[in-house]
């Protein structure tokens, strides 16, 4: 696969999630439908005219390389990826926020496949090579977003992503739905704290955040079929993610993976003890009208 700039090892993991979503979408009892996931895989295949980046891989939950049978951790990650996709779909749609930001968006196509209410604008933040590949594939399909959409090439570990987001039209005084899907496990604790601190500063009352709970240091990672993925993990804030957020003013709720499996009719054979965290920025959300947040009469 070739692009003007090669994908990093972590960025290439986005293809794995696409693989899981393509497989789920083609199943007879799918929890969601992603009509573009298979196109990303086809475009990334050797010899494709569309091209992606040198090498192949994917985000947490990546499908296994063809020569190797999936091990227990690989199967667990696949099940988690399916459940988290549906869960995050539901959370974003019911958030009530008209501003949505996908941090490390990868090959996410929620802007194209979900039935957004009127007035929603979605921002996709990721590294330039990821978004370049994504745009080429979606353009080849003549895909049209179902909400306002801005794809913003930024480095979330750099100092200027928040300023560039504001420059693209993001309004920090409006409630925002933030999603960090399959992202923080690739960050150190310091990097994850820095990103989430910036998110907190940009979050008006009523803003919502969804992300993985984080894994404990006891997680067994000795499945060779996904060693090319787990070797990239740095742990993020680990199992203390919700506590970290709560200490900084967020109201958090934990959603165990096994309970979500039951809710969505996908009971887990071997519950992992992992799950997802949703958090709300407390306070009264600003009232919004056709032109944005309302202000008291006479205010400037």
PDB file of C-alpha atoms in Angstrom, residues 12-293:
ATOM      1  CA  UNK A  12      -2.338   1.216  10.624  1.00  0.00           C
ATOM      2  CA  UNK A  13      -4.349  -0.386  13.395  1.00  0.00           C
ATOM      3  CA  UNK A  14      -7.375   1.509  12.049  1.00  0.00           C
ATOM      4  CA  UNK A  15      -7.595  -1.157   9.338  1.00  0.00           C
ATOM      5  CA  UNK A  16      -8.239  -3.801  11.980  1.00  0.00           C
ATOM      6  CA  UNK A  17     -11.296  -2.047  13.278  1.00  0.00           C
ATOM      7  CA  UNK A  18     -12.476  -1.706   9.689  1.00  0.00           C
ATOM      8  CA  UNK A  19     -12.008  -5.451   9.322  1.00  0.00           C
ATOM      9  CA  UNK A  20     -14.095  -6.195  12.389  1.00  0.00           C
ATOM     10  CA  UNK A  21     -16.807  -3.759  11.297  1.00  0.00           C
ATOM     11  CA  UNK A  22     -16.874  -5.165   7.767  1.00  0.00           C
ATOM     12  CA  UNK A  23     -17.283  -8.701   9.105  1.00  0.00           C
ATOM     13  CA  UNK A  24     -20.035  -7.648  11.509  1.00  0.00           C
ATOM     14  CA  UNK A  25     -21.856  -5.639   8.843  1.00  0.00           C
ATOM     15  CA  UNK A  26     -21.947  -8.690   6.567  1.00  0.00           C
ATOM     16  CA  UNK A  27     -23.321 -10.983   9.274  1.00  0.00           C
ATOM     17  CA  UNK A  28     -26.962 -11.968   9.437  1.00  0.00           C
ATOM     18  CA  UNK A  29     -27.629 -10.383  12.805  1.00  0.00           C
ATOM     19  CA  UNK A  30     -25.420  -7.293  12.756  1.00  0.00           C
ATOM     20  CA  UNK A  31     -25.455  -4.797  15.632  1.00  0.00           C
ATOM     21  CA  UNK A  32     -24.627  -2.022  13.164  1.00  0.00           C
ATOM     22  CA  UNK A  33     -24.029  -1.483   9.465  1.00  0.00           C
ATOM     23  CA  UNK A  34     -20.844   0.110   8.160  1.00  0.00           C
ATOM     24  CA  UNK A  35     -21.140   0.026   4.352  1.00  0.00           C
ATOM     25  CA  UNK A  36     -17.673   1.522   3.850  1.00  0.00           C
ATOM     26  CA  UNK A  37     -15.535  -0.699   6.079  1.00  0.00           C
ATOM     27  CA  UNK A  38     -14.956  -3.320   3.381  1.00  0.00           C
ATOM     28  CA  UNK A  39     -13.914  -0.578   0.953  1.00  0.00           C
ATOM     29  CA  UNK A  40     -11.067   0.450   3.249  1.00  0.00           C
ATOM     30  CA  UNK A  41      -9.832  -3.126   3.360  1.00  0.00           C
ATOM     31  CA  UNK A  42     -10.066  -3.494  -0.400  1.00  0.00           C
ATOM     32  CA  UNK A  43      -8.209  -0.223  -0.937  1.00  0.00           C
ATOM     33  CA  UNK A  44      -5.475  -1.311   1.466  1.00  0.00           C
ATOM     34  CA  UNK A  45      -4.924  -4.649  -0.283  1.00  0.00           C
ATOM     35  CA  UNK A  46      -1.673  -5.113  -2.215  1.00  0.00           C
ATOM     36  CA  UNK A  47      -2.040  -3.892  -5.779  1.00  0.00           C
ATOM     37  CA  UNK A  48      -4.991  -1.622  -5.050  1.00  0.00           C
ATOM     38  CA  UNK A  49      -5.103   1.572  -7.098  1.00  0.00           C
ATOM     39  CA  UNK A  50      -6.475   3.538  -4.150  1.00  0.00           C
ATOM     40  CA  UNK A  51      -3.638   2.670  -1.810  1.00  0.00           C
ATOM     41  CA  UNK A  52      -3.238   3.198   1.910  1.00  0.00           C
ATOM     42  CA  UNK A  53       0.132   3.047   3.555  1.00  0.00           C
ATOM     43  CA  UNK A  54       3.103   0.808   3.702  1.00  0.00           C
ATOM     44  CA  UNK A  55       2.317  -2.195   5.868  1.00  0.00           C
ATOM     45  CA  UNK A  56      -0.968  -3.391   7.306  1.00  0.00           C
ATOM     46  CA  UNK A  57      -2.508  -3.525  10.724  1.00  0.00           C
ATOM     47  CA  UNK A  58      -5.286  -1.986  12.752  1.00  0.00           C
ATOM     48  CA  UNK A  59      -6.559  -0.390  15.895  1.00  0.00           C
ATOM     49  CA  UNK A  60      -7.300  -2.356  19.063  1.00  0.00           C
ATOM     50  CA  UNK A  61      -9.477  -5.239  17.903  1.00  0.00           C
ATOM     51  CA  UNK A  62      -7.552  -5.818  14.654  1.00  0.00           C
ATOM     52  CA  UNK A  63      -8.395  -8.911  12.650  1.00  0.00           C
ATOM     53  CA  UNK A  64      -5.663 -11.467  12.657  1.00  0.00           C
ATOM     54  CA  UNK A  65      -3.157 -12.012   9.949  1.00  0.00           C
ATOM     55  CA  UNK A  66      -4.372 -14.673   7.585  1.00  0.00           C
ATOM     56  CA  UNK A  67      -1.662 -17.180   8.420  1.00  0.00           C
ATOM     57  CA  UNK A  68      -2.512 -17.300  12.126  1.00  0.00           C
ATOM     58  CA  UNK A  69      -5.550 -18.570  13.986  1.00  0.00           C
ATOM     59  CA  UNK A  70      -7.091 -16.110  16.464  1.00  0.00           C
ATOM     60  CA  UNK A  71      -6.114 -16.673  20.048  1.00  0.00           C
ATOM     61  CA  UNK A  72      -8.262 -15.962  23.117  1.00  0.00           C
ATOM     62  CA  UNK A  73      -7.267 -12.311  23.440  1.00  0.00           C
ATOM     63  CA  UNK A  74      -7.854 -11.747  19.727  1.00  0.00           C
ATOM     64  CA  UNK A  75     -11.364 -13.173  19.983  1.00  0.00           C
ATOM     65  CA  UNK A  76     -12.073 -11.062  23.045  1.00  0.00           C
ATOM     66  CA  UNK A  77     -10.870  -7.909  21.295  1.00  0.00           C
ATOM     67  CA  UNK A  78     -13.065  -8.626  18.291  1.00  0.00           C
ATOM     68  CA  UNK A  79     -16.136  -9.028  20.494  1.00  0.00           C
ATOM     69  CA  UNK A  80     -15.262  -5.850  22.380  1.00  0.00           C
ATOM     70  CA  UNK A  81     -14.843  -3.897  19.140  1.00  0.00           C
ATOM     71  CA  UNK A  82     -18.306  -4.928  17.941  1.00  0.00           C
ATOM     72  CA  UNK A  83     -19.961  -4.028  21.243  1.00  0.00           C
ATOM     73  CA  UNK A  84     -18.140  -0.750  21.635  1.00  0.00           C
ATOM     74  CA  UNK A  85     -19.062   0.324  18.088  1.00  0.00           C
ATOM     75  CA  UNK A  86     -22.767  -0.132  18.795  1.00  0.00           C
ATOM     76  CA  UNK A  87     -22.536   1.313  22.301  1.00  0.00           C
ATOM     77  CA  UNK A  88     -20.722   4.435  21.125  1.00  0.00           C
ATOM     78  CA  UNK A  89     -23.177   4.813  18.236  1.00  0.00           C
ATOM     79  CA  UNK A  90     -26.024   4.874  20.730  1.00  0.00           C
ATOM     80  CA  UNK A  91     -24.237   7.226  23.145  1.00  0.00           C
ATOM     81  CA  UNK A  92     -23.420   9.799  20.474  1.00  0.00           C
ATOM     82  CA  UNK A  93     -26.926   9.819  19.015  1.00  0.00           C
ATOM     83  CA  UNK A  94     -28.572  10.255  22.397  1.00  0.00           C
ATOM     84  CA  UNK A  95     -26.093  12.828  23.710  1.00  0.00           C
ATOM     85  CA  UNK A  96     -28.211  15.769  22.567  1.00  0.00           C
ATOM     86  CA  UNK A  97     -25.035  17.617  21.556  1.00  0.00           C
ATOM     87  CA  UNK A  98     -24.859  19.327  18.187  1.00  0.00           C
ATOM     88  CA  UNK A  99     -21.052  19.325  18.282  1.00  0.00           C
ATOM     89  CA  UNK A 100     -19.324  15.939  18.063  1.00  0.00           C
ATOM     90  CA  UNK A 101     -15.556  15.393  18.129  1.00  0.00           C
ATOM     91  CA  UNK A 102     -13.926  12.057  17.281  1.00  0.00           C
ATOM     92  CA  UNK A 103     -10.426  11.962  18.749  1.00  0.00           C
ATOM     93  CA  UNK A 104      -8.175   9.700  16.715  1.00  0.00           C
ATOM     94  CA  UNK A 105     -11.031   9.081  14.288  1.00  0.00           C
ATOM     95  CA  UNK A 106      -9.167   6.559  12.156  1.00  0.00           C
ATOM     96  CA  UNK A 107     -11.482   5.016   9.559  1.00  0.00           C
ATOM     97  CA  UNK A 108     -14.646   5.826  11.488  1.00  0.00           C
ATOM     98  CA  UNK A 109     -17.627   6.521   9.210  1.00  0.00           C
ATOM     99  CA  UNK A 110     -20.242   7.625  11.727  1.00  0.00           C
ATOM    100  CA  UNK A 111     -20.684  10.904   9.859  1.00  0.00           C
ATOM    101  CA  UNK A 112     -21.900   8.848   6.883  1.00  0.00           C
ATOM    102  CA  UNK A 113     -23.783   5.941   8.405  1.00  0.00           C
ATOM    103  CA  UNK A 114     -25.697   7.280  11.427  1.00  0.00           C
ATOM    104  CA  UNK A 115     -29.044   9.083  11.312  1.00  0.00           C
ATOM    105  CA  UNK A 116     -27.971  12.380  12.889  1.00  0.00           C
ATOM    106  CA  UNK A 117     -30.554  14.963  13.954  1.00  0.00           C
ATOM    107  CA  UNK A 118     -30.531  18.311  12.157  1.00  0.00           C
ATOM    108  CA  UNK A 119     -27.810  20.769  13.097  1.00  0.00           C
ATOM    109  CA  UNK A 120     -25.078  18.312  14.104  1.00  0.00           C
ATOM    110  CA  UNK A 121     -21.501  19.041  13.066  1.00  0.00           C
ATOM    111  CA  UNK A 122     -18.925  16.302  13.472  1.00  0.00           C
ATOM    112  CA  UNK A 123     -15.154  16.874  13.650  1.00  0.00           C
ATOM    113  CA  UNK A 124     -12.778  14.016  12.832  1.00  0.00           C
ATOM    114  CA  UNK A 125      -9.266  14.475  14.230  1.00  0.00           C
ATOM    115  CA  UNK A 126      -6.375  12.264  13.173  1.00  0.00           C
ATOM    116  CA  UNK A 127      -2.958  12.328  11.530  1.00  0.00           C
ATOM    117  CA  UNK A 128      -2.800  13.535   7.915  1.00  0.00           C
ATOM    118  CA  UNK A 129      -1.955  10.181   6.225  1.00  0.00           C
ATOM    119  CA  UNK A 130      -4.942   8.488   7.865  1.00  0.00           C
ATOM    120  CA  UNK A 131      -7.370  11.152   6.704  1.00  0.00           C
ATOM    121  CA  UNK A 132      -5.820  11.293   3.224  1.00  0.00           C
ATOM    122  CA  UNK A 133      -6.410   7.581   2.717  1.00  0.00           C
ATOM    123  CA  UNK A 134      -9.892   7.807   4.168  1.00  0.00           C
ATOM    124  CA  UNK A 135     -10.885  10.704   1.927  1.00  0.00           C
ATOM    125  CA  UNK A 136      -9.708   8.887  -1.200  1.00  0.00           C
ATOM    126  CA  UNK A 137     -11.736   5.785  -0.399  1.00  0.00           C
ATOM    127  CA  UNK A 138     -14.883   7.697   0.505  1.00  0.00           C
ATOM    128  CA  UNK A 139     -14.581   9.884  -2.588  1.00  0.00           C
ATOM    129  CA  UNK A 140     -14.314   6.771  -4.760  1.00  0.00           C
ATOM    130  CA  UNK A 141     -17.652   5.656  -3.277  1.00  0.00           C
ATOM    131  CA  UNK A 142     -19.177   9.131  -3.749  1.00  0.00           C
ATOM    132  CA  UNK A 143     -20.048   8.962  -0.051  1.00  0.00           C
ATOM    133  CA  UNK A 144     -22.020  11.899   1.360  1.00  0.00           C
ATOM    134  CA  UNK A 145     -22.042  12.714   5.092  1.00  0.00           C
ATOM    135  CA  UNK A 146     -25.372  12.831   6.908  1.00  0.00           C
ATOM    136  CA  UNK A 147     -24.340  15.778   9.080  1.00  0.00           C
ATOM    137  CA  UNK A 148     -21.886  18.649   8.894  1.00  0.00           C
ATOM    138  CA  UNK A 149     -18.376  17.203   8.792  1.00  0.00           C
ATOM    139  CA  UNK A 150     -14.861  18.570   9.144  1.00  0.00           C
ATOM    140  CA  UNK A 151     -11.859  16.267   8.810  1.00  0.00           C
ATOM    141  CA  UNK A 152      -8.999  17.956  10.660  1.00  0.00           C
ATOM    142  CA  UNK A 153      -5.433  16.617  10.211  1.00  0.00           C
ATOM    143  CA  UNK A 154      -3.733  17.131  13.567  1.00  0.00           C
ATOM    144  CA  UNK A 155      -1.376  15.411  15.980  1.00  0.00           C
ATOM    145  CA  UNK A 156      -3.227  14.910  19.261  1.00  0.00           C
ATOM    146  CA  UNK A 157       0.118  14.741  21.054  1.00  0.00           C
ATOM    147  CA  UNK A 158       1.129  18.101  19.630  1.00  0.00           C
ATOM    148  CA  UNK A 159       0.554  21.507  21.245  1.00  0.00           C
ATOM    149  CA  UNK A 160      -1.758  23.069  18.672  1.00  0.00           C
ATOM    150  CA  UNK A 161      -4.636  20.660  17.999  1.00  0.00           C
ATOM    151  CA  UNK A 162      -7.086  22.513  20.230  1.00  0.00           C
ATOM    152  CA  UNK A 163      -6.327  25.820  18.523  1.00  0.00           C
ATOM    153  CA  UNK A 164      -6.759  24.264  15.098  1.00  0.00           C
ATOM    154  CA  UNK A 165     -10.063  22.754  16.193  1.00  0.00           C
ATOM    155  CA  UNK A 166     -11.278  26.207  17.256  1.00  0.00           C
ATOM    156  CA  UNK A 167     -10.058  27.631  13.958  1.00  0.00           C
ATOM    157  CA  UNK A 168     -12.157  25.051  12.105  1.00  0.00           C
ATOM    158  CA  UNK A 169     -15.355  26.339  13.727  1.00  0.00           C
ATOM    159  CA  UNK A 170     -15.517  24.444  17.021  1.00  0.00           C
ATOM    160  CA  UNK A 171     -17.156  26.502  19.778  1.00  0.00           C
ATOM    161  CA  UNK A 172     -15.942  25.736  23.313  1.00  0.00           C
ATOM    162  CA  UNK A 173     -19.007  27.432  24.831  1.00  0.00           C
ATOM    163  CA  UNK A 174     -21.350  24.815  23.345  1.00  0.00           C
ATOM    164  CA  UNK A 175     -21.878  21.300  24.741  1.00  0.00           C
ATOM    165  CA  UNK A 176     -19.808  18.731  22.892  1.00  0.00           C
ATOM    166  CA  UNK A 177     -19.934  14.955  22.596  1.00  0.00           C
ATOM    167  CA  UNK A 178     -16.352  13.658  22.646  1.00  0.00           C
ATOM    168  CA  UNK A 179     -15.334  10.142  21.641  1.00  0.00           C
ATOM    169  CA  UNK A 180     -11.910   8.579  22.245  1.00  0.00           C
ATOM    170  CA  UNK A 181     -12.415   5.113  20.787  1.00  0.00           C
ATOM    171  CA  UNK A 182      -9.555   2.619  20.992  1.00  0.00           C
ATOM    172  CA  UNK A 183      -7.124   5.494  21.482  1.00  0.00           C
ATOM    173  CA  UNK A 184      -5.733   5.999  24.965  1.00  0.00           C
ATOM    174  CA  UNK A 185      -4.266   2.509  25.288  1.00  0.00           C
ATOM    175  CA  UNK A 186      -1.629   3.680  22.780  1.00  0.00           C
ATOM    176  CA  UNK A 187      -0.726   6.673  24.993  1.00  0.00           C
ATOM    177  CA  UNK A 188       1.412   6.849  28.103  1.00  0.00           C
ATOM    178  CA  UNK A 189      -0.329   7.944  31.293  1.00  0.00           C
ATOM    179  CA  UNK A 190       1.173  11.418  30.894  1.00  0.00           C
ATOM    180  CA  UNK A 191       0.050  11.689  27.277  1.00  0.00           C
ATOM    181  CA  UNK A 192      -3.468  10.506  28.097  1.00  0.00           C
ATOM    182  CA  UNK A 193      -3.727  12.954  30.991  1.00  0.00           C
ATOM    183  CA  UNK A 194      -2.590  15.794  28.752  1.00  0.00           C
ATOM    184  CA  UNK A 195      -5.176  15.001  26.094  1.00  0.00           C
ATOM    185  CA  UNK A 196      -8.050  14.600  28.546  1.00  0.00           C
ATOM    186  CA  UNK A 197      -7.043  17.779  30.374  1.00  0.00           C
ATOM    187  CA  UNK A 198      -7.331  19.684  27.095  1.00  0.00           C
ATOM    188  CA  UNK A 199     -10.709  18.059  26.440  1.00  0.00           C
ATOM    189  CA  UNK A 200     -11.887  19.195  29.861  1.00  0.00           C
ATOM    190  CA  UNK A 201     -10.844  22.776  29.147  1.00  0.00           C
ATOM    191  CA  UNK A 202     -12.822  22.711  25.895  1.00  0.00           C
ATOM    192  CA  UNK A 203     -15.963  21.173  27.418  1.00  0.00           C
ATOM    193  CA  UNK A 204     -18.889  23.427  28.267  1.00  0.00           C
ATOM    194  CA  UNK A 205     -21.445  22.251  30.849  1.00  0.00           C
ATOM    195  CA  UNK A 206     -23.507  19.439  29.405  1.00  0.00           C
ATOM    196  CA  UNK A 207     -20.622  18.060  27.366  1.00  0.00           C
ATOM    197  CA  UNK A 208     -20.213  14.288  27.264  1.00  0.00           C
ATOM    198  CA  UNK A 209     -17.224  11.995  26.872  1.00  0.00           C
ATOM    199  CA  UNK A 210     -17.085   8.291  26.002  1.00  0.00           C
ATOM    200  CA  UNK A 211     -14.002   6.089  26.125  1.00  0.00           C
ATOM    201  CA  UNK A 212     -12.702   2.727  27.306  1.00  0.00           C
ATOM    202  CA  UNK A 213     -12.281   2.182  31.032  1.00  0.00           C
ATOM    203  CA  UNK A 214      -8.644   1.160  30.573  1.00  0.00           C
ATOM    204  CA  UNK A 215      -6.931  -2.128  31.326  1.00  0.00           C
ATOM    205  CA  UNK A 216      -5.289  -3.145  34.552  1.00  0.00           C
ATOM    206  CA  UNK A 217      -1.648  -4.167  34.701  1.00  0.00           C
ATOM    207  CA  UNK A 218      -2.850  -7.743  35.228  1.00  0.00           C
ATOM    208  CA  UNK A 219      -4.171  -8.046  31.667  1.00  0.00           C
ATOM    209  CA  UNK A 220      -2.634 -11.095  29.996  1.00  0.00           C
ATOM    210  CA  UNK A 221      -1.083 -10.091  26.671  1.00  0.00           C
ATOM    211  CA  UNK A 222       0.616 -13.353  25.690  1.00  0.00           C
ATOM    212  CA  UNK A 223      -1.578 -14.062  22.647  1.00  0.00           C
ATOM    213  CA  UNK A 224       0.879 -14.193  19.727  1.00  0.00           C
ATOM    214  CA  UNK A 225      -1.905 -13.721  17.192  1.00  0.00           C
ATOM    215  CA  UNK A 226      -2.269 -10.079  18.294  1.00  0.00           C
ATOM    216  CA  UNK A 227       1.253  -9.416  19.558  1.00  0.00           C
ATOM    217  CA  UNK A 228       1.720  -6.928  16.710  1.00  0.00           C
ATOM    218  CA  UNK A 229      -1.097  -4.903  18.324  1.00  0.00           C
ATOM    219  CA  UNK A 230      -0.464  -5.364  22.026  1.00  0.00           C
ATOM    220  CA  UNK A 231       3.216  -4.538  21.597  1.00  0.00           C
ATOM    221  CA  UNK A 232       2.097  -0.991  20.743  1.00  0.00           C
ATOM    222  CA  UNK A 233       0.039  -0.534  23.894  1.00  0.00           C
ATOM    223  CA  UNK A 234       1.326   1.935  26.484  1.00  0.00           C
ATOM    224  CA  UNK A 235      -1.614   1.648  28.871  1.00  0.00           C
ATOM    225  CA  UNK A 236      -2.989   5.179  29.054  1.00  0.00           C
ATOM    226  CA  UNK A 237      -4.534   5.864  32.470  1.00  0.00           C
ATOM    227  CA  UNK A 238      -5.315   2.177  32.931  1.00  0.00           C
ATOM    228  CA  UNK A 239      -8.198   0.990  35.044  1.00  0.00           C
ATOM    229  CA  UNK A 240      -8.178   4.312  36.930  1.00  0.00           C
ATOM    230  CA  UNK A 241      -9.491   6.348  33.995  1.00  0.00           C
ATOM    231  CA  UNK A 242     -12.911   6.987  35.571  1.00  0.00           C
ATOM    232  CA  UNK A 243     -11.334   8.015  38.890  1.00  0.00           C
ATOM    233  CA  UNK A 244      -9.018  10.424  37.079  1.00  0.00           C
ATOM    234  CA  UNK A 245     -11.976  12.050  35.327  1.00  0.00           C
ATOM    235  CA  UNK A 246     -14.082  12.209  38.495  1.00  0.00           C
ATOM    236  CA  UNK A 247     -11.243  13.966  40.334  1.00  0.00           C
ATOM    237  CA  UNK A 248     -11.350  16.653  37.644  1.00  0.00           C
ATOM    238  CA  UNK A 249     -15.038  17.407  37.804  1.00  0.00           C
ATOM    239  CA  UNK A 250     -16.621  14.894  35.454  1.00  0.00           C
ATOM    240  CA  UNK A 251     -19.624  12.802  36.514  1.00  0.00           C
ATOM    241  CA  UNK A 252     -18.738   9.295  35.396  1.00  0.00           C
ATOM    242  CA  UNK A 253     -20.562   6.031  34.815  1.00  0.00           C
ATOM    243  CA  UNK A 254     -19.037   2.617  34.160  1.00  0.00           C
ATOM    244  CA  UNK A 255     -20.607   0.221  31.642  1.00  0.00           C
ATOM    245  CA  UNK A 256     -19.290  -3.346  32.066  1.00  0.00           C
ATOM    246  CA  UNK A 257     -18.721  -5.193  28.825  1.00  0.00           C
ATOM    247  CA  UNK A 258     -20.600  -8.298  29.956  1.00  0.00           C
ATOM    248  CA  UNK A 259     -23.711  -6.242  30.769  1.00  0.00           C
ATOM    249  CA  UNK A 260     -23.593  -4.611  27.350  1.00  0.00           C
ATOM    250  CA  UNK A 261     -23.246  -8.041  25.778  1.00  0.00           C
ATOM    251  CA  UNK A 262     -26.476  -9.063  27.474  1.00  0.00           C
ATOM    252  CA  UNK A 263     -28.216  -5.819  26.459  1.00  0.00           C
ATOM    253  CA  UNK A 264     -27.315  -6.268  22.807  1.00  0.00           C
ATOM    254  CA  UNK A 265     -27.968  -9.991  22.668  1.00  0.00           C
ATOM    255  CA  UNK A 266     -24.271 -10.897  22.500  1.00  0.00           C
ATOM    256  CA  UNK A 267     -23.492 -12.624  25.795  1.00  0.00           C
ATOM    257  CA  UNK A 268     -19.777 -13.111  26.320  1.00  0.00           C
ATOM    258  CA  UNK A 269     -18.456 -16.624  26.876  1.00  0.00           C
ATOM    259  CA  UNK A 270     -15.528 -15.308  28.925  1.00  0.00           C
ATOM    260  CA  UNK A 271     -16.284 -11.890  30.443  1.00  0.00           C
ATOM    261  CA  UNK A 272     -13.077  -9.862  30.559  1.00  0.00           C
ATOM    262  CA  UNK A 273     -13.914  -7.438  33.350  1.00  0.00           C
ATOM    263  CA  UNK A 274     -13.397  -4.510  30.974  1.00  0.00           C
ATOM    264  CA  UNK A 275     -15.927  -1.995  29.757  1.00  0.00           C
ATOM    265  CA  UNK A 276     -16.551   1.630  28.886  1.00  0.00           C
ATOM    266  CA  UNK A 277     -16.811   4.924  30.708  1.00  0.00           C
ATOM    267  CA  UNK A 278     -19.182   7.754  29.928  1.00  0.00           C
ATOM    268  CA  UNK A 279     -18.747  11.116  31.615  1.00  0.00           C
ATOM    269  CA  UNK A 280     -20.765  14.331  31.764  1.00  0.00           C
ATOM    270  CA  UNK A 281     -19.507  17.837  32.453  1.00  0.00           C
ATOM    271  CA  UNK A 282     -21.842  19.087  35.193  1.00  0.00           C
ATOM    272  CA  UNK A 283     -23.631  22.399  35.171  1.00  0.00           C
ATOM    273  CA  UNK A 284     -26.508  23.881  33.251  1.00  0.00           C
ATOM    274  CA  UNK A 285     -25.937  23.572  29.492  1.00  0.00           C
ATOM    275  CA  UNK A 286     -26.244  26.945  27.740  1.00  0.00           C
ATOM    276  CA  UNK A 287     -29.539  27.410  25.939  1.00  0.00           C
ATOM    277  CA  UNK A 288     -29.078  27.442  22.203  1.00  0.00           C
ATOM    278  CA  UNK A 289     -31.047  29.074  19.475  1.00  0.00           C
ATOM    279  CA  UNK A 290     -30.709  29.172  15.701  1.00  0.00           C
ATOM    280  CA  UNK A 291     -27.499  31.219  15.922  1.00  0.00           C
ATOM    281  CA  UNK A 292     -25.855  29.471  18.882  1.00  0.00           C
ATOM    282  CA  UNK A 293     -25.771  29.979  22.652  1.00  0.00           C
TER     283      UNK A 293
END
